[in-house]
Coordinates of C-alpha atoms and ligand atoms in Angstrom, one line a residue:
X10 CA -71.6 2.2 15.7
X11 CA -72.8 4.8 17.5
X12 CA -73.8 3.6 20.8
X13 CA -77.2 5.2 20.3
X14 CA -78.0 3.1 17.2
X15 CA -76.8 0.3 19.4
X16 CA -79.0 0.8 22.3
X17 CA -81.7 1.4 20.1
X18 CA -81.4 -1.8 18.3
X19 CA -81.8 -3.9 21.7
X20 CA -84.6 -1.6 23.0
X21 CA -86.8 -2.5 20.1
X22 CA -86.4 -6.2 20.5
X23 CA -89.3 -8.3 22.1
X24 CA -88.4 -11.9 22.7
X25 CA -91.5 -14.2 24.0
X26 CA -92.6 -18.0 23.8
X27 CA -96.2 -18.8 23.2
X28 CA -97.4 -21.6 25.4
X29 CA -100.7 -23.7 25.3
X30 CA -102.2 -26.7 25.6
X31 CA -102.5 -28.6 22.3
X32 CA -105.3 -27.3 20.0
X33 CA -105.7 -24.2 21.8
X34 CA -105.1 -22.1 18.9
X35 CA -101.1 -21.3 19.4
X36 CA -100.2 -22.0 15.8
X37 CA -103.0 -20.1 14.4
X38 CA -102.1 -17.1 16.5
X39 CA -98.5 -17.3 15.6
X40 CA -99.2 -17.2 11.9
X41 CA -101.6 -14.2 12.6
X42 CA -98.8 -12.4 14.3
X43 CA -96.3 -13.3 11.4
X44 CA -99.0 -11.9 9.0
X45 CA -99.0 -8.4 10.5
X46 CA -95.4 -8.5 10.4
X47 CA -95.8 -9.1 6.9
X48 CA -93.4 -12.1 7.0
X49 CA -96.1 -14.3 5.1
X50 CA -98.6 -13.2 2.9
X51 CA -101.7 -15.0 3.9
X52 CA -101.6 -16.8 7.2
X53 CA -104.3 -19.5 6.2
X54 CA -102.3 -20.3 3.4
X55 CA -99.4 -21.9 5.5
X56 CA -101.6 -24.6 7.3
X57 CA -103.5 -27.4 5.6
X58 CA -104.1 -29.9 8.2
X59 CA -102.4 -33.0 7.1
X60 CA -100.2 -32.1 4.5
X61 CA -98.6 -28.7 5.3
X62 CA -99.9 -28.4 8.9
X63 CA -97.3 -26.5 10.9
X64 CA -95.4 -25.6 7.9
X65 CA -93.8 -22.5 9.5
X66 CA -92.0 -24.4 12.0
X67 CA -91.7 -28.2 11.2
X68 CA -88.3 -29.4 10.4
X69 CA -88.6 -33.2 11.2
X70 CA -90.2 -35.8 9.1
X71 CA -91.6 -37.3 12.2
X72 CA -93.5 -34.0 12.9
X73 CA -95.5 -34.1 9.6
X74 CA -96.2 -37.7 9.9
X75 CA -97.9 -37.4 13.3
X76 CA -99.0 -33.6 12.7
X77 CA -97.5 -32.5 15.9
X78 CA -94.6 -30.2 16.5
X79 CA -91.9 -32.0 18.1
X80 CA -89.4 -29.3 18.1
X81 CA -89.2 -25.6 19.4
X82 CA -88.6 -23.2 16.6
X83 CA -87.8 -19.5 16.5
X84 CA -89.2 -17.0 14.2
X85 CA -88.1 -13.4 13.7
X86 CA -90.2 -10.5 12.0
X87 CA -90.8 -6.9 12.2
X88 CA -93.7 -4.9 13.1
X89 CA -94.7 -1.4 14.4
X90 CA -90.7 -0.6 15.1
X91 CA -90.1 -3.7 16.9
X92 CA -88.3 -6.5 16.2
X93 CA -90.0 -9.6 17.6
X94 CA -88.5 -13.1 18.4
X95 CA -91.4 -15.8 18.9
X96 CA -90.1 -19.0 20.3
X97 CA -92.7 -21.7 19.3
X98 CA -93.1 -24.1 22.2
X99 CA -94.6 -27.8 21.1
X100 CA -97.6 -28.1 23.2
X101 CA -97.6 -31.8 23.3
X102 CA -97.1 -33.1 26.7
X103 CA -94.6 -35.6 25.9
X104 CA -91.9 -32.8 24.5
X105 CA -92.2 -30.7 27.7
X106 CA -88.3 -30.8 28.7
X107 CA -87.5 -29.2 25.1
X108 CA -90.5 -26.7 25.9
X109 CA -89.1 -25.9 29.2
X110 CA -85.6 -25.1 28.1
X111 CA -87.1 -22.7 25.4
X112 CA -88.8 -21.1 28.0
X113 CA -85.3 -20.1 29.5
X114 CA -84.6 -18.1 26.6
X115 CA -87.7 -16.0 26.7
X116 CA -88.3 -12.6 28.2
X117 CA -92.4 -13.2 28.6
X118 CA -94.7 -15.4 27.4
X119 CA -98.1 -15.5 25.6
X120 CA -100.4 -18.0 27.2
X121 CA -103.1 -19.2 24.7
X122 CA -106.4 -20.4 26.5
X123 CA -109.4 -22.1 24.5
X124 CA -112.2 -20.1 25.7
X125 CA -114.4 -23.4 25.8
X126 CA -112.1 -25.1 28.0
X127 CA -110.3 -22.9 30.3
X128 CA -106.9 -23.9 32.0
X129 CA -105.9 -27.4 30.9
X130 CA -103.1 -29.8 32.0
X131 CA -100.3 -28.9 29.7
X132 CA -101.1 -25.0 30.2
X133 CA -100.8 -25.6 33.8
X134 CA -97.2 -27.4 33.4
X135 CA -95.8 -24.8 31.3
X136 CA -97.3 -21.9 33.5
X137 CA -95.2 -23.3 36.2
X138 CA -92.0 -22.9 34.5
X139 CA -92.8 -19.4 33.6
X140 CA -93.7 -18.6 37.1
X141 CA -90.4 -20.1 38.5
X142 CA -88.5 -17.6 36.2
X143 CA -91.1 -14.7 37.1
X144 CA -91.5 -13.4 33.5
X145 CA -94.6 -11.6 32.5
X146 CA -97.3 -13.4 31.3
X147 CA -100.2 -12.3 29.0
X148 CA -103.3 -14.3 28.2
X149 CA -105.0 -14.8 25.1
X150 CA -108.5 -16.1 25.6
X151 CA -109.0 -17.7 22.0
X152 CA -111.9 -19.0 20.0
X153 CA -114.6 -16.5 21.0
X154 CA -116.4 -17.0 17.8
X155 CA -117.4 -20.7 19.1
X156 CA -119.5 -21.0 22.4
X157 CA -117.4 -20.2 25.2
X158 CA -117.5 -20.3 28.9
X159 CA -118.6 -17.6 31.1
X160 CA -115.6 -14.7 30.9
X161 CA -115.8 -14.3 34.6
X162 CA -115.6 -18.1 35.5
X163 CA -112.4 -18.1 33.0
X164 CA -110.5 -15.5 34.9
X165 CA -111.6 -17.2 38.1
X166 CA -110.3 -20.8 36.6
X167 CA -106.7 -18.8 35.9
X168 CA -106.6 -17.3 39.4
X169 CA -107.4 -20.5 40.9
X170 CA -105.7 -23.0 38.9
X171 CA -102.7 -21.0 38.2
X172 CA -102.5 -18.9 41.1
X173 CA -101.9 -15.7 39.3
X174 CA -104.5 -12.7 39.2
X175 CA -105.6 -11.3 36.1
X176 CA -106.8 -8.3 34.7
X177 CA -109.1 -8.1 31.9
X178 CA -107.7 -5.6 29.1
X179 CA -110.8 -6.1 27.0
X180 CA -114.1 -8.0 27.6
X181 CA -116.3 -10.1 25.1
X182 CA -119.6 -9.4 24.1
X183 CA -121.4 -13.1 23.8
X184 CA -119.4 -15.9 22.3
X185 CA -120.3 -18.3 19.3
X186 CA -123.0 -17.2 17.2
X187 CA -123.8 -14.7 19.4
X188 CA -120.4 -13.3 19.4
X189 CA -120.7 -9.1 18.7
X190 CA -117.0 -8.2 19.4
X191 CA -115.1 -6.8 22.5
X192 CA -115.3 -3.9 24.9
X193 CA -111.9 -2.1 25.1
X194 CA -111.5 -1.1 28.8
X195 CA -108.8 1.7 28.3
X196 CA -110.1 3.1 25.0
X197 CA -113.9 3.0 26.6
X198 CA -115.3 1.6 23.1
X199 CA -116.7 -1.4 21.7
X200 CA -114.8 -3.0 18.7
X201 CA -117.4 -4.8 16.6
X202 CA -116.8 -8.5 15.6
X203 CA -116.7 -9.3 11.9
X204 CA -115.3 -12.7 10.5
X205 CA -114.4 -11.0 7.2
X206 CA -111.2 -10.8 8.1
X207 CA -110.5 -14.6 8.1
X208 CA -106.7 -14.9 7.3
X209 CA -106.2 -11.7 6.1
X210 CA -105.4 -8.5 7.8
X211 CA -107.3 -6.2 5.6
X212 CA -110.6 -6.8 7.6
X213 CA -112.5 -3.6 8.4
X214 CA -113.3 -3.3 12.2
X215 CA -116.1 -0.7 13.6
X216 CA -115.4 0.8 17.0
X217 CA -118.3 2.4 18.9
X218 CA -117.5 4.5 22.2
X219 CA -119.0 3.2 25.0
X220 CA -121.3 6.2 25.8
X221 CA -122.8 6.1 22.2
X222 CA -125.8 4.0 23.6
X223 CA -128.3 4.6 20.6
X224 CA -125.6 3.4 18.2
X225 CA -124.6 0.5 20.6
X226 CA -128.1 -0.4 21.0
X227 CA -128.9 -0.8 17.3
X228 CA -125.4 -2.6 16.6
X229 CA -125.6 -5.2 19.5
X230 CA -129.5 -5.6 19.6
X231 CA -131.4 -5.3 23.1
X232 CA -130.0 -8.5 24.9
X233 CA -126.5 -8.3 24.2
X234 CA -126.7 -4.6 24.9
X235 CA -128.3 -5.2 28.4
X236 CA -125.4 -7.8 29.4
X237 CA -122.8 -5.7 28.1
X238 CA -124.0 -2.8 30.6
X239 CA -124.5 -5.1 33.3
X240 CA -120.6 -6.5 32.6
X241 CA -119.1 -3.3 32.5
X242 CA -120.6 -2.5 35.9
X243 CA -119.4 -5.7 37.5
X244 CA -116.0 -5.7 35.4
X245 CA -114.7 -3.1 38.1
X246 CA -115.2 -5.5 40.8
X247 CA -113.9 -8.4 38.8
X248 CA -110.1 -8.9 38.5
X249 CA -107.4 -6.5 39.6
X250 CA -106.5 -3.5 38.3
X251 CA -103.6 -2.8 35.6
X252 CA -100.6 -2.6 37.1
X253 CA -97.0 -2.6 35.0
X254 CA -94.9 -3.3 37.9
X255 CA -96.9 -6.3 38.5
X256 CA -97.3 -7.4 35.5
X257 CA -93.2 -7.1 35.0
X258 CA -92.9 -9.0 38.0
X259 CA -95.0 -12.2 36.7
X260 CA -97.8 -11.4 39.6
X261 CA -100.5 -10.1 37.1
X262 CA -101.6 -11.4 33.7
X263 CA -103.3 -9.1 31.5
X264 CA -106.2 -11.0 29.4
X265 CA -107.5 -10.3 26.1
X266 CA -110.3 -12.1 24.4
X267 CA -110.2 -12.6 20.5
X268 CA -110.5 -15.2 17.8
X269 CA -107.0 -16.4 16.2
X270 CA -108.7 -18.1 13.5
X271 CA -111.1 -15.3 12.4
X272 CA -108.3 -12.8 13.1
X273 CA -110.4 -10.8 15.5
X274 CA -108.7 -9.1 18.3
X275 CA -105.3 -10.3 17.5
X276 CA -103.6 -7.0 16.2
X277 CA -105.2 -5.4 19.3
X278 CA -103.6 -8.2 21.4
X279 CA -100.1 -7.7 19.6
X280 CA -100.2 -3.8 19.9
X281 CA -100.9 -3.6 23.6
X282 CA -98.5 -6.6 24.3
X283 CA -95.5 -5.0 22.7
X284 CA -96.2 -1.8 24.6
X285 CA -96.8 -3.9 28.0
X286 CA -93.5 -6.4 27.7
X287 CA -90.1 -4.7 28.0
X288 CA -87.0 -5.2 26.1
X289 CA -84.3 -8.0 26.7
X290 CA -84.0 -8.4 30.6
X291 CA -80.6 -8.7 32.2
X292 CA -79.7 -12.5 32.9
X293 CA -78.1 -13.8 35.9
X294 CA -74.7 -15.4 35.7
X295 CA -72.7 -16.7 38.3
X296 CA -70.8 -13.5 38.7
X297 CA -74.1 -11.1 38.9
X298 CA -76.7 -10.0 36.5
X299 CA -75.6 -9.1 33.0
X300 CA -76.7 -5.7 31.6
X301 CA -78.1 -6.7 27.8
X302 CA -76.7 -3.1 26.6
X303 CA -73.4 -3.6 28.3
X304 CA -71.1 -3.7 25.1
X305 CA -69.5 -7.2 25.1
X306 CA -71.3 -9.9 23.5
X307 CA -72.9 -13.0 25.5
X308 CA -75.0 -15.8 25.0
X309 CA -76.0 -19.4 26.4
X310 CA -77.3 -22.4 24.4
X311 CA -80.6 -23.4 25.1
X312 CA -81.3 -26.0 22.2
X313 CA -79.3 -28.5 20.1
X314 CA -80.7 -29.9 17.3
X315 CA -79.3 -32.4 14.7
X316 CA -79.9 -33.7 11.5
X317 CA -82.5 -30.6 10.8
X318 CA -81.5 -30.9 7.1
X319 CA -80.9 -34.5 6.1
X320 CA -79.0 -33.9 3.0
X321 CA -76.5 -32.1 5.2
X322 CA -76.6 -34.0 8.5
X323 CA -75.9 -30.7 10.4
X324 CA -76.4 -29.9 14.0
X325 CA -77.6 -26.8 15.2
X326 CA -76.9 -25.1 18.7
X327 CA -79.7 -22.4 19.2
X328 CA -78.3 -19.5 21.6
X329 CA -80.2 -16.7 23.0
X330 CA -78.1 -13.4 22.8
X331 CA -78.3 -11.9 26.2
X332 CA -75.7 -8.9 25.9
X333 CA -74.2 -6.9 23.2
X334 CA -73.9 -7.4 19.4
X335 CA -73.0 -10.2 17.3
X336 CA -71.1 -9.8 14.2
X337 CA -70.6 -12.7 11.6
X338 CA -67.0 -13.9 11.6
X339 CA -66.3 -12.3 15.3
X340 CA -64.4 -14.6 17.4
X341 CA -66.1 -15.7 20.8
X342 CA -65.1 -17.5 23.7
X343 CA -66.8 -20.8 24.5
X344 CA -66.3 -21.1 28.2
X345 CA -67.1 -24.3 28.8
X346 CA -65.0 -25.7 26.0
X347 CA -62.1 -23.2 27.2
X348 CA -61.7 -22.2 23.5
X349 CA -61.8 -19.1 21.3
X350 CA -63.5 -19.7 18.0
X351 CA -65.8 -18.4 15.5
X352 CA -69.1 -19.4 15.0
X353 CA -69.9 -20.9 12.0
X354 CA -72.9 -20.3 9.7
X355 CA -75.0 -18.3 12.0
X356 CA -78.5 -18.1 10.9
X357 CA -82.0 -17.1 12.0
X358 CA -85.3 -18.2 10.9
X359 CA -87.5 -15.9 8.9
X360 CA -91.2 -17.6 8.7
X361 CA -90.2 -20.5 6.7
X362 CA -86.7 -20.0 5.7
X363 CA -83.1 -20.0 7.3
X364 CA -80.9 -17.2 6.3
X365 CA -77.4 -16.2 7.3
X366 CA -77.2 -13.2 9.9
X367 CA -74.4 -10.7 9.6
X368 CA -75.3 -9.1 12.9
X369 CA -77.9 -9.9 16.0
X370 CA -78.4 -8.3 19.1
X371 CA -79.1 -9.1 22.7
X372 CA -82.7 -10.7 22.6
X373 CA -81.9 -12.4 19.4
X374 CA -81.7 -16.1 18.8
X375 CA -79.1 -17.5 16.6
X376 CA -78.4 -21.0 15.4
X377 CA -74.8 -21.9 14.7
X378 CA -73.3 -24.9 13.1
X379 CA -72.1 -27.1 15.8
X380 CA -69.3 -29.6 15.1
X381 CA -70.3 -31.4 18.5
X382 CA -68.9 -29.1 21.2
X383 CA -71.9 -27.5 22.3
X384 CA -73.9 -28.6 25.3
X385 CA -77.4 -27.1 26.6
X386 CA -76.4 -24.2 29.0
X387 CA -73.0 -23.5 27.7
X388 CA -72.1 -19.8 27.7
X389 CA -70.4 -17.9 24.8
X390 CA -69.1 -14.5 24.9
X391 CA -66.4 -11.9 23.7
X392 CA -63.0 -13.3 24.7
X393 CA -62.1 -10.3 26.8
X394 CA -64.9 -11.4 29.2
X395 CA -65.3 -14.5 31.1
X396 CA -68.2 -15.5 32.9
X397 CA -70.8 -18.5 32.9
X398 CA -74.4 -18.3 33.0
X399 CA -76.6 -20.0 35.3
X400 CA -77.3 -23.4 34.5
X401 CA -80.5 -24.7 32.7
X402 CA -82.0 -27.4 34.8
X403 CA -82.0 -31.1 33.7
X404 CA -85.4 -32.3 34.5
X405 CA -85.9 -35.5 36.2
X406 CA -86.8 -38.2 33.6
X407 CA -90.2 -40.2 34.7
X408 CA -89.8 -43.3 32.5
X409 CA -87.0 -45.5 31.6
X410 CA -86.0 -48.3 29.4
X411 CA -82.9 -50.5 28.6
X412 CA -81.6 -50.0 25.3
X413 CA -79.8 -52.3 22.9
X414 CA -78.8 -52.4 19.0
X415 CA -80.4 -55.4 17.2
X416 CA -77.4 -55.8 15.0
X417 CA -74.2 -56.0 17.0
X418 CA -72.2 -55.0 14.2
X419 CA -74.0 -51.5 14.2
X420 CA -72.2 -50.5 17.9
X421 CA -70.2 -47.8 16.8
X422 CA -73.3 -46.1 14.7
X423 CA -75.6 -46.7 18.0
X424 CA -73.3 -45.3 20.5
X425 CA -72.7 -42.2 18.5
X426 CA -76.5 -41.8 17.5
X427 CA -77.7 -42.4 21.1
X428 CA -74.9 -40.0 22.7
X429 CA -75.5 -37.4 19.8
X430 CA -79.5 -37.4 20.7
X431 CA -78.9 -37.1 24.1
X432 CA -76.5 -34.2 23.8
X433 CA -79.2 -32.7 22.2
X434 CA -81.3 -33.1 25.5
X435 CA -84.0 -35.0 23.9
X436 CA -83.5 -38.3 26.0
X437 CA -81.1 -38.7 28.8
X438 CA -78.7 -41.3 29.0
X439 CA -77.2 -43.4 31.8
X440 CA -74.8 -46.4 32.2
X441 CA -74.7 -48.9 34.9
X442 CA -72.4 -48.3 37.4
X443 CA -69.0 -49.9 36.6
X444 CA -69.5 -50.8 33.0
X445 CA -68.9 -49.2 29.6
X446 CA -71.9 -48.1 27.2
X447 CA -72.8 -52.1 26.6
X448 CA -76.0 -51.3 28.1
X449 CA -77.6 -47.9 28.1
X450 CA -80.6 -47.1 30.1
X451 CA -82.4 -44.2 28.7
X452 CA -84.6 -41.9 30.5
X453 CA -87.4 -39.4 29.4
X454 CA -89.8 -37.1 30.5
X455 CA -92.6 -38.2 28.2
X456 CA -93.0 -41.5 26.7
X457 CA -93.4 -40.6 23.0
X458 CA -89.6 -39.4 23.3
X459 CA -88.9 -43.3 23.3
X460 CA -90.8 -43.5 20.0
X461 CA -88.7 -40.4 18.6
X462 CA -85.6 -42.1 19.9
X463 CA -86.5 -45.2 17.8
X464 CA -87.6 -43.3 14.6
X465 CA -84.3 -41.3 14.7
X466 CA -81.9 -44.1 15.1
X467 CA -83.6 -45.8 12.5
X468 CA -83.9 -43.1 10.0
X469 CA -80.8 -41.0 10.8
X470 CA -78.1 -43.6 11.9
X471 CA -79.6 -46.8 10.3
X472 CA -79.5 -48.4 13.3
X473 CA -82.5 -50.5 14.6
X474 CA -83.1 -51.0 18.4
X475 CA -84.7 -52.8 21.2
X476 CA -86.3 -51.7 24.2
X477 CA -87.2 -52.9 27.3
X478 CA -88.9 -50.9 29.8
X479 CA -87.6 -50.4 33.3
X480 CA -90.0 -50.1 36.6
X481 CA -87.9 -47.2 37.7
X482 CA -90.0 -43.8 38.5
X483 CA -87.8 -41.8 40.6
X484 CA -84.3 -40.4 39.8
X485 CA -82.0 -38.7 42.4
X486 CA -78.7 -37.2 41.6
X487 CA -76.1 -37.7 44.5
X488 CA -74.9 -34.1 45.8
X489 CA -72.1 -35.3 47.9
X490 CA -68.3 -34.7 46.4
X491 CA -66.1 -37.7 46.6
X492 CA -68.7 -40.2 47.3
X493 CA -67.8 -44.0 47.1
X494 CA -70.7 -45.3 45.3
X495 CA -69.3 -49.1 46.4
X496 CA -69.8 -48.3 50.0
X497 CA -73.5 -47.0 49.4
X498 CA -76.1 -49.4 50.8
X499 CA -79.8 -48.9 49.3
X500 CA -82.5 -51.0 48.9
X501 CA -82.7 -54.1 46.6
X502 CA -84.9 -52.4 43.8
X503 CA -82.0 -49.4 43.9
X504 CA -79.7 -48.9 40.7
X505 CA -76.3 -47.0 40.5
X506 CA -76.0 -45.3 37.6
X507 CA -73.9 -42.6 35.8
X508 CA -75.0 -39.8 33.2
X509 CA -73.7 -38.6 30.3
X510 CA -71.3 -35.9 32.3
X511 CA -70.1 -38.8 34.5
X512 CA -72.1 -37.9 37.5
X513 CA -73.5 -40.7 39.8
X514 CA -77.4 -41.1 40.3
X515 CA -79.6 -43.5 41.7
X516 CA -82.7 -44.7 40.2
X517 CA -85.7 -45.9 42.5
X518 CA -89.0 -47.7 41.9
X519 CA -90.8 -46.1 44.7
X520 CA -90.3 -42.9 47.0
X521 CA -90.5 -45.3 50.0
X522 CA -86.8 -46.8 48.9
X523 CA -85.6 -43.1 48.5
X524 CA -86.3 -42.7 52.2
X525 CA -84.8 -45.9 53.3
X526 CA -81.4 -45.1 51.3
X527 CA -81.3 -41.7 53.2
X528 CA -81.7 -43.7 56.3
X529 CA -79.0 -46.0 55.7
X530 CA -76.5 -43.8 54.6
X531 CA -75.8 -40.8 56.7
X532 CA -75.0 -37.7 55.3
X533 CA -75.9 -38.6 51.9
X534 CA -77.7 -35.6 50.0
X535 CA -79.9 -36.4 47.0
X536 CA -81.1 -33.9 44.4
X537 CA -84.3 -34.1 42.3
X538 CA -82.7 -32.4 39.4
X539 CA -79.1 -31.4 38.3
X540 CA -77.9 -28.0 37.4
X541 CA -75.7 -28.2 34.4
Ligands
G4P24 P1 -102.3 -25.3 18.4 O1 -101.0 -24.9 17.8 O2 -102.4 -24.7 20.0 O3 -102.2 -27.1 18.9 O4 -103.5 -25.2 17.8 P2 -103.8 -24.7 16.3 O5 -103.4 -23.4 16.2 O6 -103.2 -25.7 15.3 O7 -105.5 -24.7 16.3 C1 -106.0 -26.0 16.7 C2 -107.5 -26.0 15.9 O8 -108.5 -25.0 16.5 C3 -107.4 -25.8 14.5 O9 -108.5 -26.4 14.0 C4 -107.6 -24.3 14.4 O10 -108.1 -23.9 13.0 C5 -108.6 -24.0 15.5 N1 -108.5 -22.7 15.8 C6 -107.6 -21.7 16.4 N2 -107.9 -20.7 16.7 C7 -109.3 -20.7 16.4 C8 -110.5 -19.8 16.8 O11 -110.2 -18.6 16.9 N3 -111.4 -20.0 16.4 C9 -111.9 -21.5 16.1 N4 -113.2 -21.8 15.8 N5 -111.0 -22.4 15.7 C10 -109.8 -21.9 15.9 P3 -108.5 -27.8 13.1 O12 -109.7 -28.4 12.9 O13 -107.4 -28.9 14.2 O14 -107.1 -27.8 12.1 P4 -107.7 -27.0 10.8 O15 -108.1 -27.9 9.8 O16 -108.3 -25.7 11.0 O17 -106.4 -26.5 10.2

């Protein structure tokens, strides 16, 4: 393939995640994006609360039952010459670990905020991960068609709560019943609000230049007009000025106001966002940065999902391609497994359907059939290059329970099921030091994951389990190599365990015990999370 075309394919890629607190409008915004890309016909039709809610991205039955999105999904569509990959992240606080990992595969993030509420707890958590990765963060201030908080206050909220300066790219004129539209600061014109566009993209928008005062006054009415003029003056002093370098470095968040539900300000946002984000970024490996346009194929596994299709009992490993081009049928090296193999049934999600991919480029996400060989964080690359991408951190679980199967005859299924679910990263499993898998301790980041575990073991593996909560709240991996765990003296409430990869670690009920244990064992090094 001509080098030029290859480069162009990568340059038109935009891979981002959408983050928000539940109910801020992430799903609605995603659906409107898909609508612009022509991936679905009528955005509103893919979602109808109880039955088909989240129909575009939901796979698991539990999601349908509960009406929440448990797993992150990936959608690809084309718009305006760009090839867009959206990583959907579940907003529910109990699924944060999966969400964190998904953010590792994104080059930028769109943060959706409910303008009536401002920054909420889940936004804060997710933002932290984005900030850790220093990726660009764009803000969509949603639901202006409803009564909203004062826009200046909302910007202050982001700056104070999240610690990132903001730059309003447009500015709302009123909200709720009095919502009149937005002022586009770059083009210096007013885009009038009309909710006739609800669910479709055909709506007609009227634009009035800021200096056409007569026309503006007529369109807005005296009160809104006066308020706008006042705001425009104040605006120059509010927020920071736009600086692309700062946006790139994740140190300035451009803010757009709009209403996803009535499809107002969405296309404007999408167009500007695409201009301000970059094509796939170089990624850090243990041997330095890997350039996406370098010709060799490489990718890393950021998510594993079993039993997406009950009929097939399949297990899919999701990979983010970081460099080069993937061709179906090509041979690749699975670095951690030290094996050259062909990726089987590579697929991508296109709106509601999965389809087999023939080729994919840096920035794209592909799902491949996984016969049980991949782990989260693994690197796959062209056989003639060998390197490992930086690991994805394992987040410390905060809740623990001892888990047993009710029917002892089902031991085998139980161990198989719980191990597979742990390999996916949905839960972490530990066994007590000096024992086998008779007793399994499960650690999760959010308690709802316990329920997911129970549900999945019953439905996918036909195993009923009993869970007893354990009082541990702190977990520490032992960093010292060659430690003799038998000789380690801790506190009476401390538990010595091993994880799935046989790494030794300690569970504690309180932080005081951690201090005591460190004091009693000179040279002991404890880590709060472990790199893969
Ligand atoms: P999420 O994925 O972030 O959890 O939020 P989602 O898009 O599901 O939106 C949550 C609720 O907020 C939905 O209402 C949705 O219709 C509504 N919503 C989203 N964007 C806007 C907006 O711009 N304006 C207004 N007024 N509402 C918005 P719901 O009643 O929970 O569901 P539904 O019955 O509308 O489907």
